[in-house]
Amino acid sequence: MNAKKSDKLATGMIYGLVGIVVSILVALLGYILYNGVPDINWHFLTSEAQSFSAGGGVRDQLFNSLYLLVLALIISFPIALGAGIYLSEYAKDNWVTDIIRTSIEVLSSLPSVVVGLFGYLLLVIQLNMGFSILAGAIALTFFNLPLLTRNIEESLRSVPDLQREAGTSLGLSGWKTITKIILPMALPGILTGLILCSGRIFGEAAALIYTAGQSAPSVDYGNWNLFTETSFLNPMRPAETLAVHIWKVNTESVTPDSSAISSASSAVLIIVILIFNLGARYLGNKLFKKMTASK
Amino acid sequence: MDDIQTRLQKSSRATRQDYFGKVICYSCIGLIILLVACILYFIASKGLATFTKNGVNFWNFLTQSDWKPGDVDKYGNPQVGALPMIVTSFSVTILAALLATPFAIGTAIFMTEIANKRGAKFLQPVIELLVGIPSVVYGFIGLSLIVPFIRGIFGGTGFGILSGTLVLFVMVLPTITSLSVDSLKSVPMHYRQASLALGATRWQTIYKVILKAAAPGLLTAVIFGMARAFGEALAVQMVIGNAILMPKNLISPASTLTSKLTTEIGNTVMGTLPNNALWSLALVLLFMSLLFNLIVRFIGRRGNIKNER
Amino acid sequence: MKKKTIISSLLALGALMAITTGCSNSSSATKSSSSEVSGKITAVGSTALQPLVEKAAGDFQKDNSKINITVQGGGSGTGLSQVQDGSVKVGNSDIFAEQKDGIDAKKLVDHKVAVVGMAPVVNKDAGVKNVTMDQLKQIFTGKITNWKDLGGKDEKITVVNRAEGSGTRATFESAVLGGEKAIKSQEQDSNGTVQKIVSTTPGAISYLAFSYINDKVEALSIDDVKATDDNVADNKWKIWSYEHMYTKGDPKDATKKFIEYMKSDDVQKKLVKDMGYISTNDMKVQKDSKGTVSDK
């Protein structure tokens, strides 16, 4: 077989593989949306959940998911960024670094329920945070750090050394080179990591059951004071996220319309993630263009 | 004079910035190490209690197949044999990774090397979308589509390793794909240019140059995919049958370490044997994941061309 | 610019931590010093009981705005061990504390808030509507393996048991198996999943709380007794148990008031029924932790 032929064959195979992946994707998303979208309406999005009667909505859960996402990212992103910079720029290529890397990777295989229980015993009980959004956000940080760190490291690495040399030859400090040249260049890759990680935050249930809790007390959306119990911004209140709600509705709910709620919530979740995903990508691209002055 | 002297002897602004940056990065990595150490200590102390405090024989734990931590057998030993779960976890993870890797890398190659920009731009967000679907939704879709499908084709109940593998395949696909895309993208452009200039076809360039240069990154992608497969509980639990039986074939009900852990941990009392035994499962999980990690790295080290930037 | 963002986010993080921990401390301090009935109650445990307690807590707080109640799941085992440690005020459980290893039941006070009945359910395909208690036992111990032996279709029986150590399983096994061990089989934890699996798997059998039984599955009668609330009340239907709320020692102040509310007619006559439970007031018999039933 000559090179031309095998090139054709391989390209064909790749197209085949991609075709299968795309059809799985389309089927899966189509299935969820087809089942869920008809049940989404304004009432569903703006009313409270019901324990056992029909007609409940997901207003609080939706907000909690978003709020938790913001908090978790605020906590985990800086840490992962620092660690990623360390691993790609400062770490020497020796066994210590290897151990750090391996342990971070091993950590990411922990089942979420273990992370959840660890968070429960440490944050909720020991540090006396109670079931709260903050405890949930920190637990999710444990969860996301490995993937996010690894991703940031990889994207920083992918910036060609030429750029570092250019920075150094301009007389910039190493730190300036990293923050002003390397980081902006690596932005698209970092963004992928951030999006993957927020996807997991949106979809995570088991770790949150023990930390952020699975009940959504009614909150007052007009109360902007962080420190009052009823404020929607209070990070110390328990909060059920959309994914936890889906889990609860599917497993222990006696509401007559539980299957409708579950499929509609799944569809809402997917739509929100899609919006977030595209939004983040759009903003990221804008930022990238601005910071690297390309085009 | 003095002024100049002090100015020259003082560290420059750039040095201080450098120092400052280093402090930040070192403290971040320090924090992560601390966290890893905490979690490892936490799991080890609970998981080892099964053997130290409750006096379970470690060898029996690994090689026996009766799991009933609340009960004792006829010799008065607690029945904590984790073998069936270890085997099942192992097979599900390996199968899912084997199945997903070609698809994921194929898709990643398509997105970075073959497709025009628009195709890649469309595909990436959609793949990333899959990460955000809660496990329980995957589980229910698996229960309503995959299990009946397997039952229809292979007979049996439809619950088993095969169904678990198929569900996990979809779940790890986005992780492996996204990370692969990143590592393929990080292969410098001049590699491709050099290869094409030598008259290599696109496939030769991909196969002989790009894939080799990206090998470490691709392996990391697979490791993270396997880690996800390992740790996944809610979805697998619904389709695998969750029965502590030695898997006889791919379609007999079985149970993974995580699915057992997740189903039972809420029903046990902290500090008692049934609870400790579950933490031992978590410990085993960590060790197995470490093992996988090392194996994959070992394979990666051979046949890897030195990746100079 | 980037550096500033990093610094500021780190600072913000630090400030956030400081504020929140400070705030949680101060709020708990002010709460305990107040003299009227107020306070914070955390109830953790059984996921099956959680919706009822959560709903009741919501209604209760409307009249008692000073009392803040958090209700969470986590499983009966978690509930019992946390209330024993004193980490939470109330431990919800669907199993007697005496039946759990590692729990010192003497330290805990039991408040029975509802009764739940359970019934065996089978896939509609099986073609069986009634079994004897002995047949049921033989199914779950693996002696009967085909529905045709019970007059149904020629189809293999797929046993779906409940999670080891769960209250549901303990109740079922003590009422049906009489000390024998169930065969190794599939296990599922939650009512919702079991319902879904039984309704989609031909030949499957499992058991569910009454409130989860719907027209997608076939609830079996045992010895021609139907699974109804009335039959549970006079113990004609044997498979039932209590839903417990445990406190460490006698409940005080806010917790006491809340538990009294849980037992009041407001909850027992309305909420409990709406959730598909049976009120403890309607029971004509009572059961102790060893499973002995006596007249009330």
PDB file of C-alpha atoms in Angstrom, chain B residues 51-214:
ATOM      1  CA  PHE B  51      -7.071  -4.139  59.048  1.00  0.00           C
ATOM      2  CA  THR B  52      -5.582  -2.636  62.177  1.00  0.00           C
ATOM      3  CA  LYS B  53      -8.624  -2.047  64.375  1.00  0.00           C
ATOM      4  CA  ASN B  54     -11.097  -4.588  63.067  1.00  0.00           C
ATOM      5  CA  GLY B  55      -8.414  -7.181  62.434  1.00  0.00           C
ATOM      6  CA  VAL B  56      -9.418  -8.114  58.922  1.00  0.00           C
ATOM      7  CA  ASN B  57      -6.807 -10.118  57.076  1.00  0.00           C
ATOM      8  CA  PHE B  58      -5.493  -7.961  54.254  1.00  0.00           C
ATOM      9  CA  TRP B  59      -4.935 -10.925  51.970  1.00  0.00           C
ATOM     10  CA  ASN B  60      -8.502 -12.134  52.481  1.00  0.00           C
ATOM     11  CA  PHE B  61      -9.736  -8.670  51.702  1.00  0.00           C
ATOM     12  CA  LEU B  62      -8.045  -8.764  48.324  1.00  0.00           C
ATOM     13  CA  THR B  63      -8.730 -12.355  47.347  1.00  0.00           C
ATOM     14  CA  GLN B  64     -12.120 -13.350  48.712  1.00  0.00           C
ATOM     15  CA  SER B  65     -15.402 -12.696  47.093  1.00  0.00           C
ATOM     16  CA  ASP B  66     -17.961 -12.538  49.903  1.00  0.00           C
ATOM     17  CA  TRP B  67     -18.916  -9.023  50.854  1.00  0.00           C
ATOM     18  CA  LYS B  68     -21.166  -8.775  53.871  1.00  0.00           C
ATOM     19  CA  PRO B  69     -19.323  -6.531  56.321  1.00  0.00           C
ATOM     20  CA  GLY B  70     -22.148  -6.691  58.844  1.00  0.00           C
ATOM     21  CA  ASP B  71     -21.955 -10.484  59.083  1.00  0.00           C
ATOM     22  CA  VAL B  72     -19.378 -13.066  60.044  1.00  0.00           C
ATOM     23  CA  ASP B  73     -18.719 -16.378  58.321  1.00  0.00           C
ATOM     24  CA  LYS B  74     -18.672 -19.725  60.070  1.00  0.00           C
ATOM     25  CA  TYR B  75     -15.170 -19.137  61.428  1.00  0.00           C
ATOM     26  CA  GLY B  76     -16.152 -15.804  62.956  1.00  0.00           C
ATOM     27  CA  ASN B  77     -14.252 -13.709  60.447  1.00  0.00           C
ATOM     28  CA  PRO B  78     -15.995 -10.694  58.998  1.00  0.00           C
ATOM     29  CA  GLN B  79     -16.859 -11.191  55.352  1.00  0.00           C
ATOM     30  CA  VAL B  80     -15.075  -8.462  53.499  1.00  0.00           C
ATOM     31  CA  GLY B  81     -13.812  -9.816  50.220  1.00  0.00           C
ATOM     32  CA  ALA B  82     -13.380  -7.102  47.665  1.00  0.00           C
ATOM     33  CA  LEU B  83     -12.117  -9.175  44.766  1.00  0.00           C
ATOM     34  CA  PRO B  84     -15.259  -9.081  42.597  1.00  0.00           C
ATOM     35  CA  MET B  85     -15.414  -5.308  42.849  1.00  0.00           C
ATOM     36  CA  ILE B  86     -11.727  -4.889  42.115  1.00  0.00           C
ATOM     37  CA  VAL B  87     -12.006  -7.093  39.043  1.00  0.00           C
ATOM     38  CA  THR B  88     -15.101  -5.293  37.832  1.00  0.00           C
ATOM     39  CA  SER B  89     -13.697  -1.814  38.367  1.00  0.00           C
ATOM     40  CA  PHE B  90     -10.580  -2.861  36.561  1.00  0.00           C
ATOM     41  CA  SER B  91     -12.361  -4.305  33.560  1.00  0.00           C
ATOM     42  CA  VAL B  92     -14.892  -1.508  33.196  1.00  0.00           C
ATOM     43  CA  THR B  93     -12.222   1.154  33.301  1.00  0.00           C
ATOM     44  CA  ILE B  94      -9.863  -0.587  30.895  1.00  0.00           C
ATOM     45  CA  LEU B  95     -12.637  -1.405  28.456  1.00  0.00           C
ATOM     46  CA  ALA B  96     -14.063   2.093  28.536  1.00  0.00           C
ATOM     47  CA  ALA B  97     -10.628   3.623  28.020  1.00  0.00           C
ATOM     48  CA  LEU B  98      -9.777   1.217  25.204  1.00  0.00           C
ATOM     49  CA  LEU B  99     -13.049   1.961  23.519  1.00  0.00           C
ATOM     50  CA  ALA B 100     -12.990   5.707  24.001  1.00  0.00           C
ATOM     51  CA  THR B 101      -9.363   6.445  23.176  1.00  0.00           C
ATOM     52  CA  PRO B 102      -9.495   5.791  19.404  1.00  0.00           C
ATOM     53  CA  PHE B 103     -12.682   7.791  19.099  1.00  0.00           C
ATOM     54  CA  ALA B 104     -11.377  10.613  21.217  1.00  0.00           C
ATOM     55  CA  ILE B 105      -8.012  10.855  19.519  1.00  0.00           C
ATOM     56  CA  GLY B 106      -9.612  10.483  16.096  1.00  0.00           C
ATOM     57  CA  THR B 107     -11.952  13.332  16.911  1.00  0.00           C
ATOM     58  CA  ALA B 108      -9.096  15.391  18.299  1.00  0.00           C
ATOM     59  CA  ILE B 109      -7.041  14.827  15.131  1.00  0.00           C
ATOM     60  CA  PHE B 110     -10.031  15.774  13.078  1.00  0.00           C
ATOM     61  CA  MET B 111     -10.502  18.971  15.037  1.00  0.00           C
ATOM     62  CA  THR B 112      -6.876  20.071  14.974  1.00  0.00           C
ATOM     63  CA  GLU B 113      -5.492  18.723  11.712  1.00  0.00           C
ATOM     64  CA  ILE B 114      -8.260  18.064   9.262  1.00  0.00           C
ATOM     65  CA  ALA B 115     -11.388  20.086   9.856  1.00  0.00           C
ATOM     66  CA  ASN B 116     -11.675  23.686   8.846  1.00  0.00           C
ATOM     67  CA  LYS B 117     -11.944  26.168  11.653  1.00  0.00           C
ATOM     68  CA  ARG B 118     -15.696  26.264  11.638  1.00  0.00           C
ATOM     69  CA  GLY B 119     -16.065  22.522  12.058  1.00  0.00           C
ATOM     70  CA  ALA B 120     -13.749  22.501  15.046  1.00  0.00           C
ATOM     71  CA  LYS B 121     -15.463  25.524  16.526  1.00  0.00           C
ATOM     72  CA  PHE B 122     -18.780  23.751  16.369  1.00  0.00           C
ATOM     73  CA  LEU B 123     -17.579  20.420  17.671  1.00  0.00           C
ATOM     74  CA  GLN B 124     -15.650  21.597  20.713  1.00  0.00           C
ATOM     75  CA  PRO B 125     -18.438  23.271  22.700  1.00  0.00           C
ATOM     76  CA  VAL B 126     -20.741  20.382  21.963  1.00  0.00           C
ATOM     77  CA  ILE B 127     -18.244  17.853  23.264  1.00  0.00           C
ATOM     78  CA  GLU B 128     -17.588  19.921  26.340  1.00  0.00           C
ATOM     79  CA  LEU B 129     -21.302  20.053  26.922  1.00  0.00           C
ATOM     80  CA  LEU B 130     -21.248  16.337  27.647  1.00  0.00           C
ATOM     81  CA  VAL B 131     -19.121  16.866  30.766  1.00  0.00           C
ATOM     82  CA  GLY B 132     -21.843  18.892  32.385  1.00  0.00           C
ATOM     83  CA  ILE B 133     -24.607  16.341  32.111  1.00  0.00           C
ATOM     84  CA  PRO B 134     -25.138  14.967  35.628  1.00  0.00           C
ATOM     85  CA  SER B 135     -24.199  11.321  36.116  1.00  0.00           C
ATOM     86  CA  VAL B 136     -27.690  10.459  37.184  1.00  0.00           C
ATOM     87  CA  VAL B 137     -29.004  11.573  33.798  1.00  0.00           C
ATOM     88  CA  TYR B 138     -26.457   9.348  32.074  1.00  0.00           C
ATOM     89  CA  GLY B 139     -27.562   6.570  34.373  1.00  0.00           C
ATOM     90  CA  PHE B 140     -31.202   6.936  33.504  1.00  0.00           C
ATOM     91  CA  ILE B 141     -30.521   7.192  29.804  1.00  0.00           C
ATOM     92  CA  GLY B 142     -28.392   4.081  30.116  1.00  0.00           C
ATOM     93  CA  LEU B 143     -31.179   2.355  31.970  1.00  0.00           C
ATOM     94  CA  SER B 144     -33.816   3.254  29.409  1.00  0.00           C
ATOM     95  CA  LEU B 145     -31.745   2.838  26.211  1.00  0.00           C
ATOM     96  CA  ILE B 146     -28.569   0.810  26.662  1.00  0.00           C
ATOM     97  CA  VAL B 147     -29.760  -1.877  29.093  1.00  0.00           C
ATOM     98  CA  PRO B 148     -32.767  -2.920  26.964  1.00  0.00           C
ATOM     99  CA  PHE B 149     -30.550  -2.776  23.875  1.00  0.00           C
ATOM    100  CA  ILE B 150     -27.977  -5.140  25.394  1.00  0.00           C
ATOM    101  CA  ARG B 151     -30.766  -7.363  26.690  1.00  0.00           C
ATOM    102  CA  GLY B 152     -32.250  -7.543  23.234  1.00  0.00           C
ATOM    103  CA  ILE B 153     -28.983  -8.503  21.576  1.00  0.00           C
ATOM    104  CA  PHE B 154     -27.161 -10.659  24.099  1.00  0.00           C
ATOM    105  CA  GLY B 155     -29.970 -11.877  26.320  1.00  0.00           C
ATOM    106  CA  GLY B 156     -29.685 -11.966  30.094  1.00  0.00           C
ATOM    107  CA  THR B 157     -30.895  -9.014  32.112  1.00  0.00           C
ATOM    108  CA  GLY B 158     -28.909  -6.422  30.219  1.00  0.00           C
ATOM    109  CA  PHE B 159     -27.186  -5.283  33.398  1.00  0.00           C
ATOM    110  CA  GLY B 160     -23.469  -5.850  33.435  1.00  0.00           C
ATOM    111  CA  ILE B 161     -20.000  -4.745  32.554  1.00  0.00           C
ATOM    112  CA  LEU B 162     -20.881  -4.172  28.919  1.00  0.00           C
ATOM    113  CA  SER B 163     -23.626  -1.668  29.727  1.00  0.00           C
ATOM    114  CA  GLY B 164     -21.351   0.007  32.252  1.00  0.00           C
ATOM    115  CA  THR B 165     -18.612   0.277  29.669  1.00  0.00           C
ATOM    116  CA  LEU B 166     -20.892   1.846  27.110  1.00  0.00           C
ATOM    117  CA  VAL B 167     -22.160   4.460  29.548  1.00  0.00           C
ATOM    118  CA  LEU B 168     -18.640   5.249  30.724  1.00  0.00           C
ATOM    119  CA  PHE B 169     -17.470   5.459  27.126  1.00  0.00           C
ATOM    120  CA  VAL B 170     -19.750   8.413  26.547  1.00  0.00           C
ATOM    121  CA  MET B 171     -18.824   9.951  29.880  1.00  0.00           C
ATOM    122  CA  VAL B 172     -15.052   9.873  29.422  1.00  0.00           C
ATOM    123  CA  LEU B 173     -15.137  10.814  25.755  1.00  0.00           C
ATOM    124  CA  PRO B 174     -15.265  14.582  26.341  1.00  0.00           C
ATOM    125  CA  THR B 175     -12.456  14.560  28.914  1.00  0.00           C
ATOM    126  CA  ILE B 176     -10.094  12.596  26.703  1.00  0.00           C
ATOM    127  CA  THR B 177     -11.053  14.517  23.569  1.00  0.00           C
ATOM    128  CA  SER B 178     -10.613  17.988  25.047  1.00  0.00           C
ATOM    129  CA  LEU B 179      -7.285  17.221  26.649  1.00  0.00           C
ATOM    130  CA  SER B 180      -6.081  15.510  23.444  1.00  0.00           C
ATOM    131  CA  VAL B 181      -7.036  18.539  21.400  1.00  0.00           C
ATOM    132  CA  ASP B 182      -4.940  20.697  23.700  1.00  0.00           C
ATOM    133  CA  SER B 183      -1.906  18.495  23.466  1.00  0.00           C
ATOM    134  CA  LEU B 184      -2.163  18.156  19.690  1.00  0.00           C
ATOM    135  CA  LYS B 185      -2.433  21.911  19.437  1.00  0.00           C
ATOM    136  CA  SER B 186       0.705  22.296  21.488  1.00  0.00           C
ATOM    137  CA  VAL B 187       2.805  20.467  18.877  1.00  0.00           C
ATOM    138  CA  PRO B 188       4.788  23.284  17.240  1.00  0.00           C
ATOM    139  CA  MET B 189       3.735  24.283  13.763  1.00  0.00           C
ATOM    140  CA  HIS B 190       7.228  23.824  12.324  1.00  0.00           C
ATOM    141  CA  TYR B 191       7.057  20.075  12.974  1.00  0.00           C
ATOM    142  CA  ARG B 192       4.183  19.869  10.546  1.00  0.00           C
ATOM    143  CA  GLN B 193       5.832  22.174   8.084  1.00  0.00           C
ATOM    144  CA  ALA B 194       9.062  20.213   8.188  1.00  0.00           C
ATOM    145  CA  SER B 195       7.290  16.932   7.691  1.00  0.00           C
ATOM    146  CA  LEU B 196       5.170  18.179   4.814  1.00  0.00           C
ATOM    147  CA  ALA B 197       8.214  19.761   3.215  1.00  0.00           C
ATOM    148  CA  LEU B 198       9.869  16.358   3.243  1.00  0.00           C
ATOM    149  CA  GLY B 199       7.025  15.156   1.102  1.00  0.00           C
ATOM    150  CA  ALA B 200       5.130  13.236   3.748  1.00  0.00           C
ATOM    151  CA  THR B 201       1.404  12.833   3.316  1.00  0.00           C
ATOM    152  CA  ARG B 202      -0.948  14.265   5.907  1.00  0.00           C
ATOM    153  CA  TRP B 203      -1.465  10.883   7.512  1.00  0.00           C
ATOM    154  CA  GLN B 204       2.276  10.222   7.637  1.00  0.00           C
ATOM    155  CA  THR B 205       2.756  13.595   9.297  1.00  0.00           C
ATOM    156  CA  ILE B 206       0.017  12.885  11.819  1.00  0.00           C
ATOM    157  CA  TYR B 207       1.077   9.354  12.541  1.00  0.00           C
ATOM    158  CA  LYS B 208       4.842   9.668  12.529  1.00  0.00           C
ATOM    159  CA  VAL B 209       5.340  13.195  13.821  1.00  0.00           C
ATOM    160  CA  ILE B 210       2.397  14.803  15.521  1.00  0.00           C
ATOM    161  CA  LEU B 211       1.110  11.833  17.467  1.00  0.00           C
ATOM    162  CA  LYS B 212       4.610  11.007  18.668  1.00  0.00           C
ATOM    163  CA  ALA B 213       5.369  14.554  19.689  1.00  0.00           C
ATOM    164  CA  ALA B 214       2.058  14.801  21.506  1.00  0.00           C
TER     165      ALA B 214
END
